[in-house]
Amino acid sequence: MSGPDVNLILRSTRVVTPEGTRPAAVAVAGGTIDAVLPYDTRVPAGAHLEDFGDDVLLPGLVDTHVHVNDPGRTAWEGFWTATRAAAAGGITTLLDMPLNSLPPTTTVEHLRVKQGVAAPKAHVDTGFWGGAIPSNVKDLRPLYEAGVFGFKCFLSPSGVEEFPELDQEQLARSMAEIAGFGGLLIVHAEDPHHLAEAPQRPGPAYADFLASRPRDAENTAIEGLIAHAKRLNARVHVLHLSSSDALPLIAAAKREGVRVTVESCPHFLTLTAEEVPDGATEFKCCPPIREAANQDALWAGLADGTIDCIVSDHSPCTTDLKTPDFASAWGGISSLQLGLPAIWTEARRRGHSLDDVARWMSAAPAALAGLTRKGAIEAGRDADFAVLAPEATFTVDPAELFHRNQVTAYAGKTLHGVVRSSWLRGVRIAADGELAEPTGRLLERDR
């Protein structure tokens, strides 16, 4: 039975809970899920009922890989636009990456600057990763104590000079420091030597760009990362896995007890190299979108648990930076608003359920970041929800997207799954393309 303070009941014939999808009524009190009750539970006196019929009530998505680029490169994106896109796409919590903003989140002072910019603009709950660069080992513990959720590093050039990569010695030093206080290191794993040796042919041909970012660059970097993590008993996370060749290595490390987790992204799981037209640099990202057979293997890795979660790696830029030359164009896919329908479209085709999608896009990212109040429809969690019409379809029109620059690799695609509304702590923040005023909170790691 629900408690006396219940002020809202959300009801659907399909509620996705950790125990499976079933008809249920979700009781909310003070922004927290009070209880998950039988569908026909009587609505308490004074409580408001929202009945979604057969639309699916999902836990709000948690996206732990978003480049908001604010402040400093706000022409590329910003907290106002990014969090509106997130809310419209069913994402109720995001974590901001430490780079492409100026300043990058590499000191406590820089973190405070970002928090000050984000606070009045956040439509969804927003947290921050710190950055690990060669010069800031001394800043890692203070950043952790200031509430960042962990630390991102690159093993190859990041694309921006203020966020340099770590060599193997620097990686080991930073990893040891972070392991010493129980933190998490998240890693862009591409080996710079393999990248330097790969053929570099500028121009509009996607095949040439793909050859410049070979699978071996990922595989070698991940192998080295696992070796360091095993030696230091460190907790590490592989960002945006693209190469399916690395899956056996990762699976073996997990069996051995190495503390490694892995994410992939909607673009790797729904788009293929074979479909990228020449000059279509809206498809450019690093590591790259690979072949259909590679994608099949990534889905198998999701199914067997080798890949833990799916997050966007939303990495936007201004339209002019997407030149037709794959070598010089900015690399990044804009997908915050489209990740849920893109993944659901492919997942349903492959026989997966919305229970799987909720696990990959909500529960697992929340667990990765230690967001214990997020990621599931169960008592004691924040009342964060996405309402999805899974059988409905729409065709992606970039002009209808809320992120700042309407460039997307999904333009013109017809997708299954229309996000009807999003709810943050029991308050509707988006409905049918209309956004409420920002009520997102700034999150810090549980301490």
CSV table of C-alpha atoms in Angstrom, one decimal:
chain,number,residue,atom,x,y,z
A,1,MET,CA,0.0,0.0,0.0
A,2,SER,CA,1.3,3.5,-0.8
A,3,GLY,CA,2.2,6.0,1.9
A,4,PRO,CA,0.1,8.9,3.1
A,5,ASP,CA,2.1,11.5,1.3
A,6,VAL,CA,1.4,10.1,-2.2
A,7,ASN,CA,0.5,13.0,-4.5
A,8,LEU,CA,0.8,11.4,-8.0
A,9,ILE,CA,-0.1,8.1,-9.6
A,10,LEU,CA,1.3,7.1,-13.0
A,11,ARG,CA,-0.5,4.2,-14.5
A,12,SER,CA,0.2,2.1,-17.6
A,13,THR,CA,-0.6,-1.4,-18.9
A,14,ARG,CA,3.2,-1.6,-19.6
A,15,VAL,CA,5.5,-0.5,-16.8
A,16,VAL,CA,9.1,-1.5,-17.2
A,17,THR,CA,10.4,-2.6,-13.7
A,18,PRO,CA,13.5,-4.5,-12.7
A,19,GLU,CA,11.3,-7.6,-12.4
A,20,GLY,CA,9.9,-7.2,-15.9
A,21,THR,CA,7.2,-5.3,-17.8
A,22,ARG,CA,3.7,-5.5,-16.3
A,23,PRO,CA,0.5,-3.4,-15.8
A,24,ALA,CA,1.1,-1.2,-12.7
A,25,ALA,CA,0.4,2.0,-10.9
A,26,VAL,CA,3.5,3.9,-9.7
A,27,ALA,CA,2.9,6.0,-6.6
A,28,VAL,CA,5.0,9.1,-6.2
A,29,ALA,CA,5.5,11.1,-3.0
A,30,GLY,CA,7.7,14.2,-2.9
A,31,GLY,CA,9.5,13.4,-6.1
A,32,THR,CA,10.4,9.9,-5.1
A,33,ILE,CA,8.8,6.6,-6.1
A,34,ASP,CA,6.8,5.5,-3.1
A,35,ALA,CA,5.6,2.1,-4.4
A,36,VAL,CA,4.9,0.1,-7.5
A,37,LEU,CA,1.4,-1.1,-7.1
A,38,PRO,CA,-1.2,-3.3,-8.9
A,39,TYR,CA,-2.7,-1.6,-12.0
A,40,ASP,CA,-6.1,-1.2,-10.5
A,41,THR,CA,-5.0,0.3,-7.1
A,42,ARG,CA,-7.4,2.9,-5.9
A,43,VAL,CA,-6.1,6.5,-6.3
A,44,PRO,CA,-5.5,8.0,-2.9
A,45,ALA,CA,-7.6,11.1,-2.0
A,46,GLY,CA,-5.9,14.2,-3.1
A,47,ALA,CA,-3.5,12.4,-5.5
A,48,HIS,CA,-3.4,13.2,-9.3
A,49,LEU,CA,-3.7,10.3,-11.7
A,50,GLU,CA,-1.9,10.2,-15.1
A,51,ASP,CA,-3.1,7.2,-17.1
A,52,PHE,CA,-0.9,6.5,-20.1
A,53,GLY,CA,-3.0,3.6,-21.5
A,54,ASP,CA,-0.8,1.2,-23.5
A,55,ASP,CA,2.1,3.6,-23.8
A,56,VAL,CA,5.1,2.2,-22.0
A,57,LEU,CA,6.4,3.8,-18.8
A,58,LEU,CA,10.2,3.4,-18.7
A,59,PRO,CA,12.7,4.6,-16.1
A,60,GLY,CA,14.1,7.9,-17.3
A,61,LEU,CA,17.3,7.3,-19.3
A,62,VAL,CA,20.7,8.0,-17.9
A,63,ASP,CA,23.3,9.2,-20.5
A,64,THR,CA,26.8,9.2,-19.0
A,65,HIS,CA,28.5,10.4,-22.2
A,66,VAL,CA,27.5,13.9,-23.3
A,67,HIS,CA,29.7,16.7,-24.6
A,68,VAL,CA,27.9,19.9,-23.7
A,69,ASN,CA,30.8,22.2,-24.6
A,70,ASP,CA,29.6,25.0,-22.2
A,71,PRO,CA,31.2,27.4,-21.5
A,72,GLY,CA,33.7,28.3,-24.2
A,73,ARG,CA,32.3,26.5,-27.2
A,74,THR,CA,28.6,27.3,-26.8
A,75,ALA,CA,28.2,27.9,-30.5
A,76,TRP,CA,28.7,24.1,-30.7
A,77,GLU,CA,26.2,23.3,-27.9
A,78,GLY,CA,25.2,24.4,-24.4
A,79,PHE,CA,23.4,23.3,-21.3
A,80,TRP,CA,20.1,24.9,-22.3
A,81,THR,CA,20.0,23.3,-25.7
A,82,ALA,CA,21.6,19.9,-24.7
A,83,THR,CA,19.4,19.4,-21.7
A,84,ARG,CA,16.2,20.3,-23.7
A,85,ALA,CA,17.2,17.7,-26.4
A,86,ALA,CA,17.8,15.2,-23.6
A,87,ALA,CA,14.4,15.8,-22.0
A,88,ALA,CA,12.7,15.5,-25.3
A,89,GLY,CA,14.4,12.2,-25.9
A,90,GLY,CA,13.5,10.6,-22.6
A,91,ILE,CA,16.8,11.3,-20.9
A,92,THR,CA,16.3,12.6,-17.4
A,93,THR,CA,20.0,12.5,-16.2
A,94,LEU,CA,23.2,13.2,-18.1
A,95,LEU,CA,26.9,13.5,-17.2
A,96,ASP,CA,28.9,16.1,-19.0
A,97,MET,CA,32.3,15.2,-20.4
A,98,PRO,CA,35.3,17.3,-19.2
A,99,LEU,CA,36.3,18.5,-22.6
A,100,ASN,CA,35.3,20.6,-25.5
A,101,SER,CA,34.3,23.3,-23.0
A,102,LEU,CA,36.7,26.1,-22.1
A,103,PRO,CA,37.9,25.6,-19.5
A,104,PRO,CA,38.0,21.8,-19.4
A,105,THR,CA,37.0,20.1,-16.1
A,106,THR,CA,40.6,19.5,-15.0
A,107,THR,CA,40.6,21.4,-11.7
A,108,VAL,CA,38.1,22.2,-9.0
A,109,GLU,CA,38.1,25.8,-10.1
A,110,HIS,CA,37.1,24.8,-13.6
A,111,LEU,CA,34.4,22.5,-12.2
A,112,ARG,CA,32.9,25.4,-10.3
A,113,VAL,CA,32.8,27.5,-13.5
A,114,LYS,CA,30.9,24.7,-15.3
A,115,GLN,CA,28.5,24.2,-12.4
A,116,GLY,CA,27.8,27.9,-12.3
A,117,VAL,CA,27.0,28.0,-16.0
A,118,ALA,CA,24.9,24.8,-15.9
A,119,ALA,CA,22.8,25.6,-12.8
A,120,PRO,CA,20.2,27.9,-14.3
A,121,LYS,CA,20.0,26.1,-17.7
A,122,ALA,CA,19.6,22.4,-16.8
A,123,HIS,CA,16.3,20.9,-17.9
A,124,VAL,CA,17.5,17.5,-16.6
A,125,ASP,CA,19.7,16.4,-13.7
A,126,THR,CA,23.3,17.0,-14.6
A,127,GLY,CA,26.6,15.7,-13.2
A,128,PHE,CA,30.2,16.1,-14.3
A,129,TRP,CA,33.2,13.9,-15.2
A,130,GLY,CA,36.6,15.2,-14.4
A,131,GLY,CA,39.5,15.0,-16.8
A,132,ALA,CA,42.9,13.3,-16.4
A,133,ILE,CA,45.6,15.0,-18.4
A,134,PRO,CA,49.4,14.8,-18.1
A,135,SER,CA,49.7,17.9,-15.9
A,136,ASN,CA,46.9,17.4,-13.3
A,137,VAL,CA,47.6,14.3,-11.2
A,138,LYS,CA,47.6,16.5,-8.2
A,139,ASP,CA,44.1,17.8,-9.0
A,140,LEU,CA,42.5,14.4,-9.3
A,141,ARG,CA,41.7,13.8,-5.6
A,142,PRO,CA,40.5,17.3,-5.0
A,143,LEU,CA,38.2,17.0,-8.0
A,144,TYR,CA,36.9,13.7,-6.7
A,145,GLU,CA,36.2,15.2,-3.3
A,146,ALA,CA,34.4,18.1,-5.1
A,147,GLY,CA,31.9,15.6,-6.5
A,148,VAL,CA,32.9,14.5,-10.0
A,149,PHE,CA,31.8,11.0,-10.9
A,150,GLY,CA,35.2,9.9,-12.2
A,151,PHE,CA,37.8,10.9,-14.7
A,152,LYS,CA,38.1,10.8,-18.5
A,153,CYS,CA,41.4,10.4,-20.4
A,154,PHE,CA,42.5,10.0,-24.0
A,155,LEU,CA,45.2,7.6,-25.2
A,156,SER,CA,45.4,9.4,-28.6
A,157,PRO,CA,44.9,13.1,-29.5
A,158,SER,CA,41.6,14.4,-28.3
A,159,GLY,CA,41.2,17.0,-31.1
A,160,VAL,CA,41.5,20.0,-28.7
A,161,GLU,CA,44.9,21.2,-27.5
A,162,GLU,CA,43.7,22.0,-23.9
A,163,PHE,CA,43.0,18.4,-23.3
A,164,PRO,CA,46.1,16.4,-24.2
A,165,GLU,CA,46.3,12.6,-24.2
A,166,LEU,CA,48.2,10.4,-21.7
A,167,ASP,CA,51.1,8.2,-22.7
A,168,GLN,CA,51.4,4.8,-21.1
A,169,GLU,CA,53.5,6.0,-18.2
A,170,GLN,CA,51.1,8.9,-17.6
A,171,LEU,CA,48.2,6.6,-17.8
A,172,ALA,CA,49.6,4.3,-15.2
A,173,ARG,CA,50.4,7.2,-12.9
A,174,SER,CA,46.9,8.7,-13.2
A,175,MET,CA,45.3,5.3,-12.9
A,176,ALA,CA,47.2,4.5,-9.7
A,177,GLU,CA,46.3,7.8,-8.2
A,178,ILE,CA,42.6,7.3,-9.0
A,179,ALA,CA,42.6,3.7,-7.8
A,180,GLY,CA,44.1,4.9,-4.5
A,181,PHE,CA,40.9,6.8,-3.6
A,182,GLY,CA,38.5,4.3,-5.2
A,183,GLY,CA,37.7,6.3,-8.3
A,184,LEU,CA,36.7,5.4,-11.8
A,185,LEU,CA,38.8,6.1,-15.0
A,186,ILE,CA,36.9,6.2,-18.2
A,187,VAL,CA,39.1,5.9,-21.3
A,188,HIS,CA,39.0,6.9,-25.0
A,189,ALA,CA,41.0,3.8,-26.1
A,190,GLU,CA,42.7,4.2,-29.4
A,191,ASP,CA,46.4,3.5,-29.7
A,192,PRO,CA,48.3,6.5,-31.2
A,193,HIS,CA,51.0,4.4,-32.8
A,194,HIS,CA,48.5,2.3,-34.8
A,195,LEU,CA,46.7,5.5,-35.8
A,196,ALA,CA,50.0,7.1,-37.0
A,197,GLU,CA,50.8,4.0,-39.1
A,198,ALA,CA,47.4,3.8,-40.7
A,199,PRO,CA,47.0,5.3,-44.2
A,200,GLN,CA,45.9,8.9,-44.2
A,201,ARG,CA,44.0,9.8,-47.4
A,202,PRO,CA,42.0,13.1,-47.1
A,203,GLY,CA,38.9,13.5,-49.1
A,204,PRO,CA,35.2,12.6,-49.2
A,205,ALA,CA,35.5,8.8,-49.3
A,206,TYR,CA,34.3,7.1,-46.1
A,207,ALA,CA,36.3,4.0,-46.9
A,208,ASP,CA,39.5,6.1,-46.7
A,209,PHE,CA,38.5,7.6,-43.3
A,210,LEU,CA,37.6,4.1,-42.0
A,211,ALA,CA,41.0,2.8,-43.0
A,212,SER,CA,42.6,5.7,-41.0
A,213,ARG,CA,41.0,4.4,-37.7
A,214,PRO,CA,41.7,0.7,-37.8
A,215,ARG,CA,40.3,-1.8,-35.3
A,216,ASP,CA,43.8,-2.6,-34.2
A,217,ALA,CA,44.1,0.9,-32.7
A,218,GLU,CA,41.2,0.1,-30.4
A,219,ASN,CA,42.1,-3.5,-29.7
A,220,THR,CA,45.7,-2.6,-28.7
A,221,ALA,CA,44.7,0.3,-26.5
A,222,ILE,CA,42.1,-1.9,-24.7
A,223,GLU,CA,44.6,-4.7,-24.2
A,224,GLY,CA,47.0,-2.3,-22.5
A,225,LEU,CA,44.3,-0.7,-20.4
A,226,ILE,CA,43.2,-4.1,-19.1
A,227,ALA,CA,46.8,-4.9,-18.2
A,228,HIS,CA,47.2,-1.7,-16.2
A,229,ALA,CA,43.8,-2.2,-14.5
A,230,LYS,CA,44.7,-5.8,-13.6
A,231,ARG,CA,48.1,-4.8,-12.1
A,232,LEU,CA,46.7,-1.9,-10.2
A,233,ASN,CA,43.4,-3.4,-9.2
A,234,ALA,CA,41.9,-0.3,-10.7
A,235,ARG,CA,38.3,0.3,-11.9
A,236,VAL,CA,38.2,1.3,-15.6
A,237,HIS,CA,35.6,1.8,-18.3
A,238,VAL,CA,36.0,1.6,-22.0
A,239,LEU,CA,34.2,4.4,-23.8
A,240,HIS,CA,32.3,4.1,-27.1
A,241,LEU,CA,33.4,0.6,-28.1
A,242,SER,CA,33.4,0.3,-31.9
A,243,SER,CA,35.7,-2.7,-32.6
A,244,SER,CA,34.0,-6.0,-32.0
A,245,ASP,CA,37.4,-7.7,-32.2
A,246,ALA,CA,38.0,-6.5,-28.6
A,247,LEU,CA,35.0,-8.3,-27.2
A,248,PRO,CA,36.8,-11.7,-26.4
A,249,LEU,CA,39.6,-9.8,-24.7
A,250,ILE,CA,37.1,-7.8,-22.6
A,251,ALA,CA,35.0,-10.9,-21.8
A,252,ALA,CA,38.1,-12.8,-20.6
A,253,ALA,CA,39.2,-9.9,-18.4
A,254,LYS,CA,35.8,-9.8,-16.8
A,255,ARG,CA,35.9,-13.5,-16.1
A,256,GLU,CA,39.3,-13.0,-14.4
A,257,GLY,CA,37.8,-10.4,-12.1
A,258,VAL,CA,39.4,-7.3,-13.8
A,259,ARG,CA,37.2,-4.4,-12.9
A,260,VAL,CA,36.4,-3.3,-16.5
A,261,THR,CA,33.1,-2.1,-17.9
A,262,VAL,CA,32.2,-1.2,-21.5
A,263,GLU,CA,29.8,1.1,-23.3
A,264,SER,CA,28.8,1.3,-27.0
A,265,CYS,CA,26.7,4.0,-28.7
A,266,PRO,CA,23.6,4.2,-30.9
A,267,HIS,CA,25.5,5.1,-34.0
A,268,PHE,CA,27.7,2.0,-33.8
A,269,LEU,CA,24.6,-0.2,-33.1
A,270,THR,CA,22.3,1.3,-35.8
A,271,LEU,CA,24.4,2.8,-38.6
A,272,THR,CA,26.9,0.9,-40.8
A,273,ALA,CA,29.9,1.9,-42.9
A,274,GLU,CA,28.2,0.5,-46.0
A,275,GLU,CA,25.5,3.2,-45.9
A,276,VAL,CA,27.6,6.3,-45.4
A,277,PRO,CA,27.6,8.4,-48.6
A,278,ASP,CA,30.8,10.1,-49.7
A,279,GLY,CA,31.2,13.5,-48.1
A,280,ALA,CA,28.5,12.8,-45.5
A,281,THR,CA,30.7,13.8,-42.5
A,282,GLU,CA,27.7,14.0,-40.2
A,283,PHE,CA,28.6,10.3,-39.9
A,284,LYS,CA,32.2,11.0,-38.8
A,285,CYS,CA,33.2,10.0,-35.3
A,286,CYS,CA,36.2,8.5,-33.6
A,287,PRO,CA,36.4,5.6,-33.3
A,288,PRO,CA,34.4,5.2,-36.5
A,289,ILE,CA,31.1,3.5,-37.5
A,290,ARG,CA,32.2,0.2,-38.9
A,291,GLU,CA,30.8,-2.6,-41.1
A,292,ALA,CA,27.5,-4.4,-40.7
A,293,ALA,CA,29.2,-7.6,-39.6
A,294,ASN,CA,31.0,-5.7,-36.9
A,295,GLN,CA,27.7,-4.3,-35.7
A,296,ASP,CA,26.2,-7.8,-35.5
A,297,ALA,CA,29.0,-8.8,-33.2
A,298,LEU,CA,28.5,-5.7,-31.0
A,299,TRP,CA,24.8,-6.7,-30.6
A,300,ALA,CA,25.9,-10.2,-29.6
A,301,GLY,CA,28.2,-8.5,-27.0
A,302,LEU,CA,25.3,-6.6,-25.6
A,303,ALA,CA,23.2,-9.7,-25.4
A,304,ASP,CA,25.8,-11.7,-23.5
A,305,GLY,CA,26.7,-8.9,-21.1
A,306,THR,CA,30.2,-8.1,-22.4
A,307,ILE,CA,29.0,-4.6,-23.3
A,308,ASP,CA,27.3,-3.1,-20.2
A,309,CYS,CA,25.5,0.0,-21.5
A,310,ILE,CA,24.5,2.2,-24.3
A,311,VAL,CA,25.1,6.0,-24.1
A,312,SER,CA,25.1,8.7,-26.8
A,313,ASP,CA,28.6,10.2,-27.0
A,314,HIS,CA,26.7,13.3,-28.2
A,315,SER,CA,29.5,15.3,-29.7
A,316,PRO,CA,28.1,18.3,-31.6
A,317,CYS,CA,29.8,21.1,-33.5
A,318,THR,CA,28.8,24.0,-35.7
A,319,THR,CA,27.6,23.1,-39.2
A,320,ASP,CA,30.7,24.7,-40.9
A,321,LEU,CA,33.0,22.2,-39.1
A,322,LYS,CA,31.3,19.3,-40.9
A,323,THR,CA,33.2,19.9,-44.2
A,324,PRO,CA,32.9,17.2,-46.9
A,325,ASP,CA,36.5,16.1,-46.3
A,326,PHE,CA,36.4,13.3,-43.7
A,327,ALA,CA,40.0,14.0,-42.7
A,328,SER,CA,39.4,17.6,-41.7
A,329,ALA,CA,35.8,17.5,-40.6
A,330,TRP,CA,35.0,17.6,-36.8
A,331,GLY,CA,34.3,14.1,-35.6
A,332,GLY,CA,31.1,13.6,-33.5
A,333,ILE,CA,27.6,12.3,-33.8
A,334,SER,CA,24.7,14.4,-32.5
A,335,SER,CA,22.0,12.0,-31.2
A,336,LEU,CA,20.9,13.0,-27.7
A,337,GLN,CA,17.2,13.3,-28.6
A,338,LEU,CA,17.2,10.2,-30.9
A,339,GLY,CA,19.1,7.5,-29.0
A,340,LEU,CA,16.1,5.8,-27.5
A,341,PRO,CA,14.1,5.5,-30.7
A,342,ALA,CA,17.2,4.6,-32.7
A,343,ILE,CA,18.1,1.8,-30.4
A,344,TRP,CA,14.6,0.6,-30.0
A,345,THR,CA,14.1,0.4,-33.8
A,346,GLU,CA,17.1,-1.9,-34.1
A,347,ALA,CA,16.6,-3.8,-30.8
A,348,ARG,CA,13.0,-4.8,-31.7
A,349,ARG,CA,14.2,-5.9,-35.2
A,350,ARG,CA,16.7,-8.2,-33.4
A,351,GLY,CA,14.3,-9.6,-31.0
A,352,HIS,CA,15.2,-7.6,-27.9
A,353,SER,CA,12.6,-6.1,-25.5
A,354,LEU,CA,12.2,-2.7,-23.9
A,355,ASP,CA,13.3,-4.4,-20.7
A,356,ASP,CA,16.7,-4.9,-22.4
A,357,VAL,CA,16.7,-1.3,-23.6
A,358,ALA,CA,15.9,0.0,-20.1
A,359,ARG,CA,18.7,-2.1,-18.7
A,360,TRP,CA,21.3,-0.9,-21.3
A,361,MET,CA,20.2,2.8,-21.3
A,362,SER,CA,19.1,3.5,-17.7
A,363,ALA,CA,20.0,0.9,-15.1
A,364,ALA,CA,23.5,0.1,-16.3
A,365,PRO,CA,24.7,3.8,-16.9
A,366,ALA,CA,23.2,4.7,-13.5
A,367,ALA,CA,25.2,1.8,-11.9
A,368,LEU,CA,28.4,2.8,-13.7
A,369,ALA,CA,28.2,6.3,-12.2
A,370,GLY,CA,27.0,5.2,-8.8
A,371,LEU,CA,23.7,7.1,-9.3
A,372,THR,CA,21.7,5.0,-6.7
A,373,ARG,CA,18.5,7.1,-7.0
A,374,LYS,CA,18.4,6.7,-10.8
A,375,GLY,CA,17.9,3.9,-13.3
A,376,ALA,CA,14.9,1.9,-12.2
A,377,ILE,CA,11.2,2.1,-11.5
A,378,GLU,CA,11.2,0.9,-7.9
A,379,ALA,CA,10.5,2.3,-4.4
A,380,GLY,CA,13.1,4.7,-3.2
A,381,ARG,CA,14.3,5.9,-6.6
A,382,ASP,CA,13.7,9.3,-8.0
A,383,ALA,CA,10.4,9.5,-9.9
A,384,ASP,CA,12.1,9.9,-13.3
A,385,PHE,CA,10.3,8.5,-16.3
A,386,ALA,CA,10.1,8.4,-20.0
A,387,VAL,CA,6.7,7.6,-21.7
A,388,LEU,CA,7.2,5.8,-25.0
A,389,ALA,CA,4.7,4.8,-27.7
A,390,PRO,CA,6.9,1.9,-29.0
A,391,GLU,CA,4.8,1.0,-32.0
A,392,ALA,CA,4.5,4.6,-33.3
A,393,THR,CA,6.9,5.8,-36.0
A,394,PHE,CA,8.3,9.1,-37.1
A,395,THR,CA,10.8,10.4,-39.7
A,396,VAL,CA,13.7,12.4,-38.4
A,397,ASP,CA,13.6,16.0,-39.4
A,398,PRO,CA,16.7,17.8,-38.2
A,399,ALA,CA,14.7,21.1,-37.9
A,400,GLU,CA,12.6,19.5,-35.1
A,401,LEU,CA,15.6,18.6,-32.9
A,402,PHE,CA,16.4,20.7,-29.8
A,403,HIS,CA,20.2,20.5,-29.8
A,404,ARG,CA,21.9,23.7,-31.0
A,405,ASN,CA,23.1,22.7,-34.5
A,406,GLN,CA,20.6,20.7,-36.4
A,407,VAL,CA,23.1,18.3,-37.9
A,408,THR,CA,22.5,14.6,-37.4
A,409,ALA,CA,23.4,11.3,-39.1
A,410,TYR,CA,19.8,10.1,-38.6
A,411,ALA,CA,18.2,12.7,-40.9
A,412,GLY,CA,15.5,11.2,-43.0
A,413,LYS,CA,15.4,7.9,-41.1
A,414,THR,CA,12.1,6.4,-40.0
A,415,LEU,CA,12.3,5.2,-36.4
A,416,HIS,CA,10.1,3.3,-34.1
A,417,GLY,CA,9.3,4.7,-30.7
A,418,VAL,CA,7.8,8.2,-30.1
A,419,VAL,CA,8.7,9.8,-26.7
A,420,ARG,CA,5.4,11.2,-25.5
A,421,SER,CA,6.7,12.8,-22.3
A,422,SER,CA,9.5,12.9,-19.7
A,423,TRP,CA,9.2,13.3,-16.0
A,424,LEU,CA,11.8,14.4,-13.5
A,425,ARG,CA,11.1,13.7,-9.8
A,426,GLY,CA,7.4,13.5,-10.5
A,427,VAL,CA,7.2,16.7,-12.6
A,428,ARG,CA,6.5,16.5,-16.4
A,429,ILE,CA,9.4,18.3,-18.1
A,430,ALA,CA,8.6,17.5,-21.7
A,431,ALA,CA,5.5,16.5,-23.5
A,432,ASP,CA,4.9,16.2,-27.3
A,433,GLY,CA,7.7,18.5,-28.1
A,434,GLU,CA,6.9,21.1,-25.5
A,435,LEU,CA,9.5,21.8,-22.8
A,436,ALA,CA,8.9,23.1,-19.3
A,437,GLU,CA,11.1,25.6,-17.6
A,438,PRO,CA,14.4,24.1,-16.3
A,439,THR,CA,14.1,22.2,-13.0
A,440,GLY,CA,17.2,20.0,-13.3
A,441,ARG,CA,19.5,19.7,-10.4
A,442,LEU,CA,23.3,19.6,-10.4
A,443,LEU,CA,24.4,16.1,-9.2
A,444,GLU,CA,27.5,15.2,-7.3
A,445,ARG,CA,28.9,11.7,-6.6
A,446,ASP,CA,27.5,10.0,-3.5
A,447,ARG,CA,30.0,10.4,-0.8
